[in-house]
Amino acid sequence: MARTSALIEARGLHAHYGASHVLHGVDLVLGAGETIGLMGRNGMGKTTLLRSMLGLLTPSDGQVRIRGADMTGAAPHRVARAGIAFVPEGRGIFPNLSVRENLVMAARAGVRGQRDWTLARVLETFPRLAERLAHGGQQLSGGEQQMLTIGRALMTNPDVLILDEATEGLAPLVAQDIWRILRRVRDTGIGAIVVDKNFSAVSSVADRIVVMVKGRVEYDGAARSLHDDAALRHRLLAV
Amino acid sequence: MASWLTLIFGIMGVINRAHGSVYMIGAYLAWSLAQHLGSFWLAIPAGLALSVALGFVLEWLFIKRLYQRDHLYQVLLTYGLILIFEELRSILWGDDVHGVAVPALLAGSIPLTDTLSYPVYRLWISAVCVALAVGLYLLIQRTRLGMMIRAGAANREMTQSLGINIGWLYRWVFALGVAMAAFAGMIAAPVSSVFPGMGNQVLIVCFVVVVIGGIGSVKGALVAALLIGLADTFGKVVELEIAGIRVLPELAGMSIYLLMAAVLLWRPEGIFGRRLA
């Protein structure tokens, strides 16, 4: 019963890409409504960890559980229907669909039947999208595309948002906008795993920071302690 | 039929050469079911149900393994299916040419002038095709299901990660594609007669339609089908002389391929195709 509070957890996860061993027994536990900042330099296994948890990659060993149920290697649509929404690196909008269609096609009630996020509420959160409803997905700026992917993820009424490099390549002002929105979303009780390289921005939304080095978790604790320990921060993140 | 071929290609990334064979199977189904059931009108729903089932089984057994593969594998596999279908047809129904009677309800002709008339059945075929085309367009462009299908065409992994069971969705799209090809064969049976190899002819024209319209574009397939129909018909009746040599109707058999060549010179990706990078 001790684990019932964990919404999604990875236990002793190993993963391979061909011959290369990318994850070496990773543990990650996210409680309901909690936000984790997942950090680490390039090639440390962050994206592989997320993909293993999302069913996009079958781990070679270890377990993925959602609300205590074993979901290791489950199909991605089952993970999504368990309340886990993915905002991938590179945005992943559907360029052949309009903004409205991108949002509407994803609409679904959440795991508990909740319909908190409707088209109207998403458009209220992202006014820029409201002005561009009829535009094709490929006509949007980078920032707008990112807002669209986040809005689309919210349309599935998830319990957890998983964001991989959500502000990568965006202008600083636009990135600030995204962080402000993420804080608002967090305050509605949706949990998140946020991968990003910007330590101060990540610590502004995250309850906990997890740092990965070479396929292992090297730090899992409060953002504050990592912030205060400059030497540790430099060793783990080179910042 | 071409629109479903393009749909299957565009959405699922699978080149299905067996589409023509399914067309032939449809025609044979119409012939044998009409005999057993005693009515063309009963044969059609029965044939549709059988072909949807066939599509399901084909997708489950073979096609689903091909989505991530190179197109060469798909061409080889579906070519194998053509041979299997031809043999099956030979075993089940023999190699004879058959005729299917035009149903009594549509057997009449509409007189146009004293010497010309147009069969009601052909009008009915046109109406059915237009209705199917409009239905397909609405399904793809206006419904949530259509959005999901188009999303799957653009990014399969992302669509799954939004909670949509792509495997299941594609099985339906493929089964419906098979059913439409078979349906085309069924309704064509009374006008074209039923004969071995009838599918190959249609398949080639279908690929021309798909290439002209732009691979993966339903709208393109519809426009291209109309263009080809016009080119083919006018190619046979218009007389054209260039530099004293009679070009049409002597070269009518080539008219659709000339049209294809012209379109490809003008727009290599087809009329409504996505721009090639």
CSV table of N, CA, C and O in Angstrom, one decimal, chain B residues 145-199:
chain,number,residue,atom,x,y,z
B,145,LEU,N,-12.8,11.3,-36.5
B,145,LEU,CA,-12.1,10.0,-37.0
B,145,LEU,C,-11.2,10.4,-38.1
B,145,LEU,O,-10.0,9.9,-38.1
B,146,GLY,N,-11.7,11.2,-39.0
B,146,GLY,CA,-10.8,11.6,-40.2
B,146,GLY,C,-9.6,12.4,-39.7
B,146,GLY,O,-8.5,12.2,-40.2
B,147,MET,N,-9.8,13.2,-38.7
B,147,MET,CA,-8.6,14.0,-38.1
B,147,MET,C,-7.6,13.0,-37.6
B,147,MET,O,-6.4,13.1,-37.8
B,148,MET,N,-8.1,11.9,-36.9
B,148,MET,CA,-7.2,11.0,-36.3
B,148,MET,C,-6.4,10.2,-37.4
B,148,MET,O,-5.2,10.0,-37.3
B,149,ILE,N,-7.2,9.9,-38.5
B,149,ILE,CA,-6.6,9.2,-39.6
B,149,ILE,C,-5.5,10.0,-40.2
B,149,ILE,O,-4.4,9.6,-40.5
B,150,ARG,N,-5.8,11.3,-40.4
B,150,ARG,CA,-4.8,12.2,-41.0
B,150,ARG,C,-3.6,12.4,-40.1
B,150,ARG,O,-2.5,12.5,-40.5
B,151,ALA,N,-3.9,12.6,-38.8
B,151,ALA,CA,-2.8,12.7,-37.8
B,151,ALA,C,-1.9,11.5,-37.9
B,151,ALA,O,-0.7,11.6,-37.8
B,152,GLY,N,-2.5,10.3,-38.0
B,152,GLY,CA,-1.7,9.1,-38.1
B,152,GLY,C,-0.8,9.1,-39.3
B,152,GLY,O,0.3,8.6,-39.3
B,153,ALA,N,-1.3,9.7,-40.4
B,153,ALA,CA,-0.5,9.8,-41.6
B,153,ALA,C,0.7,10.7,-41.4
B,153,ALA,O,1.8,10.4,-41.9
B,154,ALA,N,0.5,11.7,-40.6
B,154,ALA,CA,1.6,12.7,-40.4
B,154,ALA,C,2.6,12.2,-39.4
B,154,ALA,O,3.8,12.4,-39.6
B,155,ASN,N,2.2,11.6,-38.3
B,155,ASN,CA,3.1,11.3,-37.2
B,155,ASN,C,2.4,10.2,-36.4
B,155,ASN,O,1.7,10.4,-35.5
B,156,ARG,N,2.8,8.9,-36.7
B,156,ARG,CA,2.2,7.7,-36.1
B,156,ARG,C,2.4,7.7,-34.6
B,156,ARG,O,1.5,7.5,-33.8
B,157,GLU,N,3.7,7.9,-34.3
B,157,GLU,CA,4.1,7.8,-32.8
B,157,GLU,C,3.3,8.8,-32.0
B,157,GLU,O,2.8,8.5,-30.9
B,158,MET,N,3.3,10.1,-32.5
B,158,MET,CA,2.6,11.1,-31.7
B,158,MET,C,1.1,10.9,-31.6
B,158,MET,O,0.5,11.1,-30.5
B,159,THR,N,0.5,10.3,-32.6
B,159,THR,CA,-0.9,10.0,-32.6
B,159,THR,C,-1.2,9.0,-31.5
B,159,THR,O,-2.1,9.1,-30.7
B,160,GLN,N,-0.3,8.0,-31.4
B,160,GLN,CA,-0.5,6.9,-30.4
B,160,GLN,C,-0.3,7.6,-29.0
B,160,GLN,O,-1.1,7.2,-28.1
B,161,SER,N,0.6,8.5,-28.9
B,161,SER,CA,0.9,9.1,-27.6
B,161,SER,C,-0.3,10.0,-27.1
B,161,SER,O,-0.2,10.5,-26.0
B,162,LEU,N,-1.2,10.2,-28.0
B,162,LEU,CA,-2.4,11.0,-27.6
B,162,LEU,C,-3.5,10.0,-27.2
B,162,LEU,O,-4.7,10.4,-27.1
B,163,GLY,N,-3.2,8.7,-27.2
B,163,GLY,CA,-4.2,7.8,-26.7
B,163,GLY,C,-5.0,7.1,-27.8
B,163,GLY,O,-6.1,6.5,-27.5
B,164,ILE,N,-4.6,7.3,-29.0
B,164,ILE,CA,-5.3,6.7,-30.1
B,164,ILE,C,-4.7,5.4,-30.6
B,164,ILE,O,-3.5,5.3,-30.8
B,165,ASN,N,-5.5,4.3,-30.7
B,165,ASN,CA,-5.0,3.0,-31.0
B,165,ASN,C,-4.8,2.9,-32.5
B,165,ASN,O,-5.8,2.5,-33.2
B,166,ILE,N,-3.6,3.3,-33.0
B,166,ILE,CA,-3.4,3.4,-34.4
B,166,ILE,C,-3.5,2.0,-35.1
B,166,ILE,O,-4.0,1.9,-36.2
B,167,GLY,N,-3.0,1.0,-34.4
B,167,GLY,CA,-3.1,-0.3,-35.1
B,167,GLY,C,-4.5,-0.7,-35.4
B,167,GLY,O,-4.8,-1.2,-36.5
B,168,TRP,N,-5.4,-0.5,-34.5
B,168,TRP,CA,-6.8,-0.8,-34.7
B,168,TRP,C,-7.4,0.1,-35.7
B,168,TRP,O,-8.2,-0.3,-36.6
B,169,LEU,N,-7.1,1.4,-35.7
B,169,LEU,CA,-7.6,2.4,-36.6
B,169,LEU,C,-7.2,2.0,-38.1
B,169,LEU,O,-8.1,2.0,-39.0
B,170,TYR,N,-6.0,1.7,-38.2
B,170,TYR,CA,-5.5,1.3,-39.6
B,170,TYR,C,-6.1,0.0,-40.1
B,170,TYR,O,-6.3,-0.1,-41.3
B,171,ARG,N,-6.3,-0.9,-39.2
B,171,ARG,CA,-6.9,-2.1,-39.6
B,171,ARG,C,-8.3,-1.8,-40.3
B,171,ARG,O,-8.7,-2.4,-41.3
B,172,TRP,N,-9.0,-0.9,-39.7
B,172,TRP,CA,-10.3,-0.5,-40.2
B,172,TRP,C,-10.2,0.2,-41.5
B,172,TRP,O,-10.9,-0.1,-42.5
B,173,VAL,N,-9.2,1.1,-41.6
B,173,VAL,CA,-9.0,1.9,-42.9
B,173,VAL,C,-8.7,0.9,-44.0
B,173,VAL,O,-9.2,1.0,-45.1
B,174,PHE,N,-7.8,-0.1,-43.7
B,174,PHE,CA,-7.4,-1.0,-44.7
B,174,PHE,C,-8.6,-1.9,-45.1
B,174,PHE,O,-8.8,-2.1,-46.3
B,175,ALA,N,-9.3,-2.4,-44.1
B,175,ALA,CA,-10.5,-3.2,-44.4
B,175,ALA,C,-11.5,-2.5,-45.3
B,175,ALA,O,-12.0,-3.0,-46.2
B,176,LEU,N,-11.7,-1.2,-45.0
B,176,LEU,CA,-12.6,-0.4,-45.8
B,176,LEU,C,-12.1,-0.2,-47.2
B,176,LEU,O,-12.8,-0.2,-48.1
B,177,GLY,N,-10.8,0.0,-47.3
B,177,GLY,CA,-10.2,0.1,-48.6
B,177,GLY,C,-10.4,-1.1,-49.4
B,177,GLY,O,-10.7,-1.0,-50.6
B,178,VAL,N,-10.2,-2.3,-48.8
B,178,VAL,CA,-10.4,-3.5,-49.5
B,178,VAL,C,-11.9,-3.6,-49.9
B,178,VAL,O,-12.2,-4.0,-51.0
B,179,ALA,N,-12.7,-3.3,-49.0
B,179,ALA,CA,-14.2,-3.4,-49.3
B,179,ALA,C,-14.6,-2.5,-50.4
B,179,ALA,O,-15.4,-2.8,-51.3
B,180,MET,N,-14.0,-1.3,-50.5
B,180,MET,CA,-14.3,-0.3,-51.6
B,180,MET,C,-13.8,-0.9,-52.9
B,180,MET,O,-14.5,-0.8,-53.9
B,181,ALA,N,-12.6,-1.5,-52.9
B,181,ALA,CA,-12.1,-2.0,-54.2
B,181,ALA,C,-13.0,-3.2,-54.6
B,181,ALA,O,-13.4,-3.3,-55.8
B,182,ALA,N,-13.4,-4.0,-53.7
B,182,ALA,CA,-14.3,-5.1,-54.0
B,182,ALA,C,-15.6,-4.6,-54.5
B,182,ALA,O,-16.2,-5.1,-55.5
B,183,PHE,N,-16.1,-3.6,-53.8
B,183,PHE,CA,-17.4,-3.0,-54.2
B,183,PHE,C,-17.3,-2.4,-55.6
B,183,PHE,O,-18.3,-2.6,-56.4
B,184,ALA,N,-16.2,-1.8,-56.0
B,184,ALA,CA,-16.0,-1.3,-57.3
B,184,ALA,C,-16.1,-2.4,-58.3
B,184,ALA,O,-16.8,-2.3,-59.4
B,185,GLY,N,-15.5,-3.5,-58.0
B,185,GLY,CA,-15.6,-4.7,-58.8
B,185,GLY,C,-17.0,-5.2,-59.0
B,185,GLY,O,-17.4,-5.6,-60.0
B,186,MET,N,-17.7,-5.2,-57.8
B,186,MET,CA,-19.1,-5.8,-57.8
B,186,MET,C,-20.0,-4.9,-58.7
B,186,MET,O,-20.7,-5.5,-59.5
B,187,ILE,N,-19.9,-3.6,-58.6
B,187,ILE,CA,-20.9,-2.8,-59.4
B,187,ILE,C,-20.4,-2.7,-60.8
B,187,ILE,O,-21.2,-2.4,-61.7
B,188,ALA,N,-19.1,-3.0,-61.1
B,188,ALA,CA,-18.7,-2.9,-62.4
B,188,ALA,C,-19.0,-4.2,-63.2
B,188,ALA,O,-19.0,-4.2,-64.4
B,189,ALA,N,-19.2,-5.3,-62.4
B,189,ALA,CA,-19.4,-6.6,-63.0
B,189,ALA,C,-20.5,-6.6,-64.1
B,189,ALA,O,-20.3,-7.2,-65.2
B,190,PRO,N,-21.7,-6.0,-63.9
B,190,PRO,CA,-22.7,-6.0,-64.9
B,190,PRO,C,-22.3,-5.3,-66.2
B,190,PRO,O,-22.9,-5.6,-67.3
B,191,VAL,N,-21.4,-4.3,-66.1
B,191,VAL,CA,-21.1,-3.6,-67.4
B,191,VAL,C,-19.8,-4.1,-68.1
B,191,VAL,O,-19.7,-4.0,-69.3
B,192,SER,N,-18.9,-4.7,-67.3
B,192,SER,CA,-17.6,-5.0,-67.9
B,192,SER,C,-17.4,-6.5,-68.1
B,192,SER,O,-16.4,-6.9,-68.6
B,193,SER,N,-18.4,-7.3,-67.6
B,193,SER,CA,-18.3,-8.8,-67.5
B,193,SER,C,-17.2,-9.1,-66.6
B,193,SER,O,-16.4,-8.3,-66.1
B,194,VAL,N,-17.1,-10.4,-66.2
B,194,VAL,CA,-16.2,-10.9,-65.2
B,194,VAL,C,-15.2,-11.8,-65.8
B,194,VAL,O,-15.5,-12.8,-66.4
B,195,PHE,N,-13.9,-11.4,-65.7
B,195,PHE,CA,-12.9,-12.2,-66.4
B,195,PHE,C,-11.6,-12.2,-65.6
B,195,PHE,O,-11.3,-11.2,-64.9
B,196,PRO,N,-10.8,-13.3,-65.8
B,196,PRO,CA,-9.5,-13.3,-65.1
B,196,PRO,C,-8.6,-12.2,-65.6
B,196,PRO,O,-8.6,-11.8,-66.7
B,197,GLY,N,-7.9,-11.6,-64.7
B,197,GLY,CA,-6.9,-10.5,-65.0
B,197,GLY,C,-7.6,-9.2,-65.2
B,197,GLY,O,-6.9,-8.2,-65.5
B,198,MET,N,-8.9,-9.1,-64.9
B,198,MET,CA,-9.6,-7.8,-65.1
B,198,MET,C,-9.0,-6.7,-64.1
B,198,MET,O,-9.1,-5.6,-64.3
B,199,GLY,N,-8.4,-7.2,-63.0
B,199,GLY,CA,-7.9,-6.3,-62.0
B,199,GLY,C,-6.7,-5.5,-62.4
B,199,GLY,O,-6.5,-4.4,-62.1
